[in-house]
Tab-separated table of C-alpha atoms in Angstrom:
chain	number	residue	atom	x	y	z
A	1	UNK	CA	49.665	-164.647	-106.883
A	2	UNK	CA	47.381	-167.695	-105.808
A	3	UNK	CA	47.960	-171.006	-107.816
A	4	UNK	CA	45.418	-171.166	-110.979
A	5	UNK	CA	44.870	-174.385	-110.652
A	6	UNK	CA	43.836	-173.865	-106.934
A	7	UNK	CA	41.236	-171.107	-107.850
A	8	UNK	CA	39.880	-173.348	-110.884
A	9	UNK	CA	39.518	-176.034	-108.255
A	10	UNK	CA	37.996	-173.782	-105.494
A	11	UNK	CA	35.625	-172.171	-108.386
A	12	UNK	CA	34.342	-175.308	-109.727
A	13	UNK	CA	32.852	-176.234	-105.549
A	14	UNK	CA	31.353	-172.515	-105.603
A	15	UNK	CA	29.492	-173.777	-109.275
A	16	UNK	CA	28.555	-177.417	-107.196
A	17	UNK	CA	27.285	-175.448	-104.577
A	18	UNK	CA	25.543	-172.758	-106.915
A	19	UNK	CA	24.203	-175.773	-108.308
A	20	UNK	CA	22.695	-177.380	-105.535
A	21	UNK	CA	21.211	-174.190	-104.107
A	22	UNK	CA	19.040	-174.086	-107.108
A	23	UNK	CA	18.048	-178.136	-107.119
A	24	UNK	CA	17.418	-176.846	-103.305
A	25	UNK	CA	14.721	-174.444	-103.747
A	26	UNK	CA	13.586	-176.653	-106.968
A	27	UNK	CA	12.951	-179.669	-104.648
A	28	UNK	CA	11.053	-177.603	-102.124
A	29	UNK	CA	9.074	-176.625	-104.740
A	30	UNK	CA	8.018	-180.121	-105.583
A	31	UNK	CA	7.857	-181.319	-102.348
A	32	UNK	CA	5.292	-178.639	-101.742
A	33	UNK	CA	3.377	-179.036	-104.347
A	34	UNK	CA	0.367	-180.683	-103.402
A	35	UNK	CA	0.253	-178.398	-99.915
A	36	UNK	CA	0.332	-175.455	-102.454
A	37	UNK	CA	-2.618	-176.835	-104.471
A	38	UNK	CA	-4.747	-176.992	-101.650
A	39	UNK	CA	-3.689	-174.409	-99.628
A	40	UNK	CA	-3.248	-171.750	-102.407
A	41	UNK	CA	-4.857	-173.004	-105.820
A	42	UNK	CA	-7.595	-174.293	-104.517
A	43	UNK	CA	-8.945	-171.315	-102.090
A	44	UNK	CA	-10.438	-168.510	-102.601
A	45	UNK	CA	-7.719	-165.807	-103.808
A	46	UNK	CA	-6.594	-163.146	-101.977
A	47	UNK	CA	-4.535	-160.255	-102.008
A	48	UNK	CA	-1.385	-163.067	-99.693
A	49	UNK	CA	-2.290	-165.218	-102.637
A	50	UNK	CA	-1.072	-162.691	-105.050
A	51	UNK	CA	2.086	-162.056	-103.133
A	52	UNK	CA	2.766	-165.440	-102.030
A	53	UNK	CA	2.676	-166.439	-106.108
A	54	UNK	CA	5.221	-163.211	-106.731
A	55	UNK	CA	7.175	-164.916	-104.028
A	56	UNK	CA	7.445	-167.374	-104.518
A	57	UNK	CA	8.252	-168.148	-108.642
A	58	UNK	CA	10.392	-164.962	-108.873
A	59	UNK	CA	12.536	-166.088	-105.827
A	60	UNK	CA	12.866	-169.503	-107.816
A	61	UNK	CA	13.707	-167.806	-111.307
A	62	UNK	CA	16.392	-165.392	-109.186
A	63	UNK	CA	17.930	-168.522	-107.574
A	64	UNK	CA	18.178	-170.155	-111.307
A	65	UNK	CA	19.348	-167.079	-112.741
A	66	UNK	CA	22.260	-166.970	-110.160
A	67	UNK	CA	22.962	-170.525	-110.890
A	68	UNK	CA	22.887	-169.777	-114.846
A	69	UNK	CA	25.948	-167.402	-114.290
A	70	UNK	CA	28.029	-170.706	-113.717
A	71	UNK	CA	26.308	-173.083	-115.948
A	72	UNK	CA	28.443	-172.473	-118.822
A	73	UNK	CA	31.835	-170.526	-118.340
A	74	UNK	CA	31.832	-169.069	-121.866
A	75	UNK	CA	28.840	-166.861	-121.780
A	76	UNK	CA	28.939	-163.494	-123.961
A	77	UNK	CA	29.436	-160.459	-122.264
A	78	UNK	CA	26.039	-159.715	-123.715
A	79	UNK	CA	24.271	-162.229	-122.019
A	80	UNK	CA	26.116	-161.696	-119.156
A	81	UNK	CA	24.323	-158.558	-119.008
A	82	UNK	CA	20.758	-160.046	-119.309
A	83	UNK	CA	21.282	-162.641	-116.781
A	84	UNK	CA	22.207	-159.475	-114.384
A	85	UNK	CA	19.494	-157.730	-115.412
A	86	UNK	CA	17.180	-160.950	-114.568
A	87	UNK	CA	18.924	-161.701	-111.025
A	88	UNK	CA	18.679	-157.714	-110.270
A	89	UNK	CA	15.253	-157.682	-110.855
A	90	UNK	CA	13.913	-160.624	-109.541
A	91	UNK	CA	16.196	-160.343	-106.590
A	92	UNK	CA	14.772	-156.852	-105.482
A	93	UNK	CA	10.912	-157.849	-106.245
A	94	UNK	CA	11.205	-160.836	-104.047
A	95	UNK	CA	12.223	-158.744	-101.483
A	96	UNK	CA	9.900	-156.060	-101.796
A	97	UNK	CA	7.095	-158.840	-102.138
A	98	UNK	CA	7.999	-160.492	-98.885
A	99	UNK	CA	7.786	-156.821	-97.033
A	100	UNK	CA	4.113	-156.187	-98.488
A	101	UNK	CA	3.510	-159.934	-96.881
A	102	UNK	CA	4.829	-159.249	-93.993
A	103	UNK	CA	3.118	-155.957	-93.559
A	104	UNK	CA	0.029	-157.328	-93.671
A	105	UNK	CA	0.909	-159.663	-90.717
A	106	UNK	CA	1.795	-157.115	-88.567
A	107	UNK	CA	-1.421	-155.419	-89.378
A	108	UNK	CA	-3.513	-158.671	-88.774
A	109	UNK	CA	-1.535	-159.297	-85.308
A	110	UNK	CA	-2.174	-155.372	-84.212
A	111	UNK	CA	-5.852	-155.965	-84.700
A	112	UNK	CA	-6.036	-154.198	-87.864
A	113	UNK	CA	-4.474	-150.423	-86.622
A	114	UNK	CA	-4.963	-148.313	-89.503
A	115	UNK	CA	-2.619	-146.332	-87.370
A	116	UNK	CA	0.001	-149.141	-87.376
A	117	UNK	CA	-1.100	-149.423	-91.210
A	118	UNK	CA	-0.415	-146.173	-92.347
A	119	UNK	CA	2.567	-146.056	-90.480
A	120	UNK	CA	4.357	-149.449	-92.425
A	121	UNK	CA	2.945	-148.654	-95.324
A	122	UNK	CA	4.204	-145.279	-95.721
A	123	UNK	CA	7.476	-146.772	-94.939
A	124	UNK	CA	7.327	-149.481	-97.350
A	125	UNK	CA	6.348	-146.997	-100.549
A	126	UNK	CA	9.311	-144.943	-99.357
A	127	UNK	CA	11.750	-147.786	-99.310
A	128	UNK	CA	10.088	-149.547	-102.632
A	129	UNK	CA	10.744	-146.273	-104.554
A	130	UNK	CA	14.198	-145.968	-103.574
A	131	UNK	CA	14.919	-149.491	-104.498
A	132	UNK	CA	13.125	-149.230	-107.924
A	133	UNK	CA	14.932	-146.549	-108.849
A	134	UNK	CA	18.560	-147.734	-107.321
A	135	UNK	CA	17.502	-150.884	-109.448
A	136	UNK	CA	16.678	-149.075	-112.220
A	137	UNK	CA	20.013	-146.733	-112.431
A	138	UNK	CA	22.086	-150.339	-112.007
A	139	UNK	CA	20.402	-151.986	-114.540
A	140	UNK	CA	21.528	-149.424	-117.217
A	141	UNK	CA	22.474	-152.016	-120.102
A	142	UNK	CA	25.418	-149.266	-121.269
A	143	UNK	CA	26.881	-148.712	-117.932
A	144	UNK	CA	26.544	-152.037	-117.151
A	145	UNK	CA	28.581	-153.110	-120.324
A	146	UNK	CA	30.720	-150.418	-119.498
A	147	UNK	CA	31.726	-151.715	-116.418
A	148	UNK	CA	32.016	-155.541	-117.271
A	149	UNK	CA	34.259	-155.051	-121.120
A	150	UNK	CA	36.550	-152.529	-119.249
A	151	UNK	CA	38.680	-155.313	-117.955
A	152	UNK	CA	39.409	-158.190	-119.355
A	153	UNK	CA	38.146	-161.654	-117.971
A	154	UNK	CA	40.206	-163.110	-114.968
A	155	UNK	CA	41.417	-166.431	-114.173
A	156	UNK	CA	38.792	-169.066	-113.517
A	157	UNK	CA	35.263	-167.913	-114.519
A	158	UNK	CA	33.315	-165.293	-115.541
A	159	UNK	CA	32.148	-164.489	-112.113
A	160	UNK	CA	35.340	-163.748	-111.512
A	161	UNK	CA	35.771	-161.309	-114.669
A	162	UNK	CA	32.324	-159.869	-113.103
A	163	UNK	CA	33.314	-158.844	-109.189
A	164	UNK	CA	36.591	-157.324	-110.569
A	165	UNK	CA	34.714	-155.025	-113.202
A	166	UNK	CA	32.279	-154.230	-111.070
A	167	UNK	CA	32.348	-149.937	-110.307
A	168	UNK	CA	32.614	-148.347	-107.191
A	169	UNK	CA	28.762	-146.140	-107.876
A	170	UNK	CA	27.395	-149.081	-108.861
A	171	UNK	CA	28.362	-151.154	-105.556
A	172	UNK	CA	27.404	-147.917	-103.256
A	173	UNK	CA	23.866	-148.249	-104.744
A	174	UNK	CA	23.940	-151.565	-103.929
A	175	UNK	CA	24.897	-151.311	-100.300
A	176	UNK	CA	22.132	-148.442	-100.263
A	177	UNK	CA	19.479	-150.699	-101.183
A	178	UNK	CA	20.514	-153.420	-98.586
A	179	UNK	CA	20.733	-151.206	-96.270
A	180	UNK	CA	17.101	-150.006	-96.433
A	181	UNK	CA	15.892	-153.299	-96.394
A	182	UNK	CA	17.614	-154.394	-93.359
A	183	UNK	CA	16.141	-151.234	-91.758
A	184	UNK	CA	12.948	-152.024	-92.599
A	185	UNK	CA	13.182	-155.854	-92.098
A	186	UNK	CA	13.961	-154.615	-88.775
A	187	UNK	CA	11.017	-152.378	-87.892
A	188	UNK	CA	8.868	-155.422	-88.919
A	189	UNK	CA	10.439	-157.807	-86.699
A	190	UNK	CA	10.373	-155.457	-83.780
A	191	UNK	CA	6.371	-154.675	-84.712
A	192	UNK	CA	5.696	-158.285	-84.370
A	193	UNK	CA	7.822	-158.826	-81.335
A	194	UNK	CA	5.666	-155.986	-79.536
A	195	UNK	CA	2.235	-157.516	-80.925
A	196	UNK	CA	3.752	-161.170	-79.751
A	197	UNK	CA	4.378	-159.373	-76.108
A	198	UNK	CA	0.964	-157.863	-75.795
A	199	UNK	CA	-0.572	-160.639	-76.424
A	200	UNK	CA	1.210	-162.603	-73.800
A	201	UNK	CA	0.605	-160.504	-71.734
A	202	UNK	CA	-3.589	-160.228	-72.355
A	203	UNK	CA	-3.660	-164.010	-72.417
A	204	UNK	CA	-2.158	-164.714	-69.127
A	205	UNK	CA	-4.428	-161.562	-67.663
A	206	UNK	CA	-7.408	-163.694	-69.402
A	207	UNK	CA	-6.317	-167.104	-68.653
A	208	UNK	CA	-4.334	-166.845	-65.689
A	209	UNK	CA	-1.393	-168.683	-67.546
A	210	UNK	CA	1.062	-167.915	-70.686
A	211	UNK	CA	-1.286	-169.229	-72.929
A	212	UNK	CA	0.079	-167.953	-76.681
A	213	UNK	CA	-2.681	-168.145	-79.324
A	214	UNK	CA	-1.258	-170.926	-81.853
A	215	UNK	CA	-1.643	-168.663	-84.937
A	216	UNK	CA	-0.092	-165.887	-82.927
A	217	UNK	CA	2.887	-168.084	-82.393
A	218	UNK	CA	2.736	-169.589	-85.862
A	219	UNK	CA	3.242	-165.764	-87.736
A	220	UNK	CA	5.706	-164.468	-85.199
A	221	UNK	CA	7.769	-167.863	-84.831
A	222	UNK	CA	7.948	-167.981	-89.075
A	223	UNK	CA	8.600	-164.082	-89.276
A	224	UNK	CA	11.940	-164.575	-86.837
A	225	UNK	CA	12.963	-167.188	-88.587
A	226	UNK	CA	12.495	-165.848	-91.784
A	227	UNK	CA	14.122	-162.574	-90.359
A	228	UNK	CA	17.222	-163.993	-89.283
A	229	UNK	CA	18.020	-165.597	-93.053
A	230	UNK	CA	17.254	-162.619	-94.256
A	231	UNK	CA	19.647	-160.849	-92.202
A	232	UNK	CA	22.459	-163.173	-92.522
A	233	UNK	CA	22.134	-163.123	-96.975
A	234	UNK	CA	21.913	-159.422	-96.896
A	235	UNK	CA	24.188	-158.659	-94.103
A	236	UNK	CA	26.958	-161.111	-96.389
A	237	UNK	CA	25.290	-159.473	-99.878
A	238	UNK	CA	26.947	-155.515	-98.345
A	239	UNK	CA	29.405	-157.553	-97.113
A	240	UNK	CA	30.962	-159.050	-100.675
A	241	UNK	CA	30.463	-155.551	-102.024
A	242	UNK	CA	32.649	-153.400	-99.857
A	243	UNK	CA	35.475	-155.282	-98.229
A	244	UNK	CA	38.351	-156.778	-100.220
A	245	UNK	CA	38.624	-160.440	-100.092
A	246	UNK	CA	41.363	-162.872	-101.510
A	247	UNK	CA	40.225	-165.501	-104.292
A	248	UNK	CA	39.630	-168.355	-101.541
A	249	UNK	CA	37.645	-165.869	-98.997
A	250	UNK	CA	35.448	-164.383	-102.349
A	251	UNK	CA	35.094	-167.616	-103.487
A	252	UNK	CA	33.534	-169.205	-99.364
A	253	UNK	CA	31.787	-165.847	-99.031
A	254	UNK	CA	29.486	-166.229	-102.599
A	255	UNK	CA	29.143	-170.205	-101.425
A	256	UNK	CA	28.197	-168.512	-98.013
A	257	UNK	CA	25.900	-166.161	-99.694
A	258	UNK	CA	23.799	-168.841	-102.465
A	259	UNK	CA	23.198	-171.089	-99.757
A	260	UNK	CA	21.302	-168.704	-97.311
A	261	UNK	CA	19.681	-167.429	-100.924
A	262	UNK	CA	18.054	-170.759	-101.099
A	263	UNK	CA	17.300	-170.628	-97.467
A	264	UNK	CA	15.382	-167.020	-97.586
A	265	UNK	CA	13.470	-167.858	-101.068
A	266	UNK	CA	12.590	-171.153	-99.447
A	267	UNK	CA	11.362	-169.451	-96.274
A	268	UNK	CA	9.776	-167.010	-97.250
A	269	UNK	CA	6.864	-168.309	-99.001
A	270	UNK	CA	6.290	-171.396	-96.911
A	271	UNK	CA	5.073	-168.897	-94.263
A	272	UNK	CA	2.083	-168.679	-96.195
A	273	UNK	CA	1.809	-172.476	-96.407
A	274	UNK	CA	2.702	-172.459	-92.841
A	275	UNK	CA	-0.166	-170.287	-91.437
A	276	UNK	CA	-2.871	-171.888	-93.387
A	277	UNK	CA	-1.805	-175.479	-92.438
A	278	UNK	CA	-2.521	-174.247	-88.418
A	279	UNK	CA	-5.785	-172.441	-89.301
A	280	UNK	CA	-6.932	-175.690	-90.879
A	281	UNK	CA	-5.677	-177.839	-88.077
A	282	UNK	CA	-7.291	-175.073	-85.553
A	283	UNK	CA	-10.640	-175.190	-87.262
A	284	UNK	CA	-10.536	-178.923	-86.812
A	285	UNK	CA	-11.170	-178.291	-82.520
A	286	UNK	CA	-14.123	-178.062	-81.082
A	287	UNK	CA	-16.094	-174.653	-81.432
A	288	UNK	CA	-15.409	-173.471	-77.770
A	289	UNK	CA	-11.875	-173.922	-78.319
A	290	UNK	CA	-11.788	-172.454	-80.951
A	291	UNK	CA	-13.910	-168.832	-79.526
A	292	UNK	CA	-11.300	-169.355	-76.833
A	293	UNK	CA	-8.233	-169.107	-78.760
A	294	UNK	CA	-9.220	-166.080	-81.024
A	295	UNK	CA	-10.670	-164.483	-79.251
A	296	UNK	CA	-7.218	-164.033	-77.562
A	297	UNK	CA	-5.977	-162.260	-80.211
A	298	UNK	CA	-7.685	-159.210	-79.229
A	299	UNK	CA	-5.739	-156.571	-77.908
A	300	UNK	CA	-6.742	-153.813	-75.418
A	301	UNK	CA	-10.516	-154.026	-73.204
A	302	UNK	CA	-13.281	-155.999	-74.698
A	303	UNK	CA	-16.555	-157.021	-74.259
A	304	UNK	CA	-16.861	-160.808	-74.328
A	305	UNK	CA	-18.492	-162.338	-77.161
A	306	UNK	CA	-21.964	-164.024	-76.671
A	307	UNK	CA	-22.313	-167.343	-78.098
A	308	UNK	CA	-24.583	-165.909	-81.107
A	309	UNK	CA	-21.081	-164.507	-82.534
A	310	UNK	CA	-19.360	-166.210	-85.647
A	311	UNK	CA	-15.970	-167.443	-85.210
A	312	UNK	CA	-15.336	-164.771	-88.196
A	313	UNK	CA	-16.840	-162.314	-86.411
A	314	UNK	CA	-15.302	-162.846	-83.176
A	315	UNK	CA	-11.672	-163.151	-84.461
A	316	UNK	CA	-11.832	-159.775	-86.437
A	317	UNK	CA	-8.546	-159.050	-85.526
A	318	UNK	CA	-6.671	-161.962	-86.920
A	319	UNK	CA	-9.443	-164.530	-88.346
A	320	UNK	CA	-10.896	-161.571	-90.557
A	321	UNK	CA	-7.576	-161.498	-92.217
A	322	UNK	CA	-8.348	-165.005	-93.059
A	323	UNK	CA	-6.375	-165.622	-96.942
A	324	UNK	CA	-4.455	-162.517	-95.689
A	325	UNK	CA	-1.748	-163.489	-93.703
């Protein structure tokens, strides 16, 4: 049996780094402020705005949540259970709020296809029920009392009384819902991977040269990113639920797992702030420029645009998603 004054030790870094991850994402959120007011406040709102709000304060209150679980050691089994219940929730909606965001890239960077539309979104409802009702089966306040009084608490913590009570259905479920999120993280990624390639490809048949439309590069660049956080957190998040670990290897893996957390719920909304810092820098060239680079974003044979055409009008496949992606 592993020393108990090792795994007190070893628990108390996991609750320092637990800690930080939270001041983390707090920090961000101040040192973003002011880019926020003026990029989100202070435009006109939007369907992204909606999302990127969702996003971005439910991430925050599902990173604090996680931190509250080692706050204070002596928590009731009671409110145990409503912390869960917050860190379930808020974990699943940020998730299913950055996929509606991301959708609506994709659709802006395929020139608005309804047919690529239909197709995500139909996908997306699919997934989004089965998560809200996974969630809703796990966050059963009986069964989940059930689970976490039928053992009593172990050495070190109540996170530790918490991973060894946890039931076999209720980490399947679990795993499920990861698992269709990874899927369709991945379908997303490899959408905008094939819009990113297509529009190489049109702009070096325009130009002559591997010219890459900066907003083009600006969504797909943030999605990867964004993407490969993802990946790692939820790829650990199965990872914790259905392999064994000892004390020391639970203990790096949940360290492993709130610091890429931070990282995704950090990420993920500054894509918003990301793409509407380069349109405003964009819109600060010179008109031709401008007509030049959006009009890149087309995909397929088009006529060229006259000089009577708006910027807004030309860019209808990305610039009329303007506020949308």
């Amino acid at each position: 049996m592993a020393d108990p004054v090792l795994i007190l030790q070893m628990q108390q870094t996991m609750n320092y780094v637990t800690a930080a991850a939270a001041t983390f994402v707090l920090y961000d959120q101040i040192l973003t402020s002011s880019q926020e007011v003026d990029l989100v406040w202070n435009r006109q709102w939007s369907f992204m705005t909606a999302l990127y709000l969702i996003a971005r304060y439910f991430g925050s209150l599902y990173v604090i949540g996680n931190a509250a679980m080692y706050v204070y050691i002596n928590w009731t089994y009671s409110v145990i259970v409503n912390i869960l219940l917050v860190i379930n929730w808020t974990e699943n909606i940020f998730i299913l709020t950055m996929q509606a965001m991301l959708v609506i890239r994709v659709y802006a960077l395929f020139n608005q296809s309804k047919k690529v539309l239909i197709f995500l979104a139909t996908c997306y409802v699919l997934q989004a029920v089965a998560v809200f009702v996974i969630t809703g089966l796990m966050s059963n306040k009986q069964v989940l009392e059930k689970d976490y009084t039928s053992v009593g608490p172990a050495i070190g913590s109540v996170e530790q009384a918490i991973t060894a009570n946890l039931s076999a259905v209720s980490n399947t479920m679990d795993q499920d819902s990861t698992i269709l999120s990874i899927a369709f993280d991945s379908i997303l990624l490899l959408f905008a991977l094939w819009a990113f390639v297509k529009h190489a490809l049109e702009a070096k048949t325009v130009n002559g040269g591997w010219s890459i439309n900066v907003l083009v590069r600006t969504l797909v660049a943030d999605h990867v990113l964004y993407f490969i956080c993802n990946l790692i957190w939820l790829s650990l998040s199965i990872a914790a639920n259905s392999v064994e670990f000892s004390v020391s290897s639970a203990i790096l893996l949940g360290n492993t797992l709130d610091v890429f957390g931070a990282l995704v719920v950090v990420a993920g909304p500054r894509m918003v702030i990301s793409i509407r810092t380069t349109e405003n820098k964009t819109r600060g060239k010179s008109t031709a420029t401008l007509e030049g680079e959006v009009s890149t974003v087309q995909f397929g044979v088009r006529e060229q645009p006259t000089h009577s055409e708006s910027v807004m009008e030309e860019g209808s496949g990305l610039r009329a998603t303007d506020g949308n992606v």
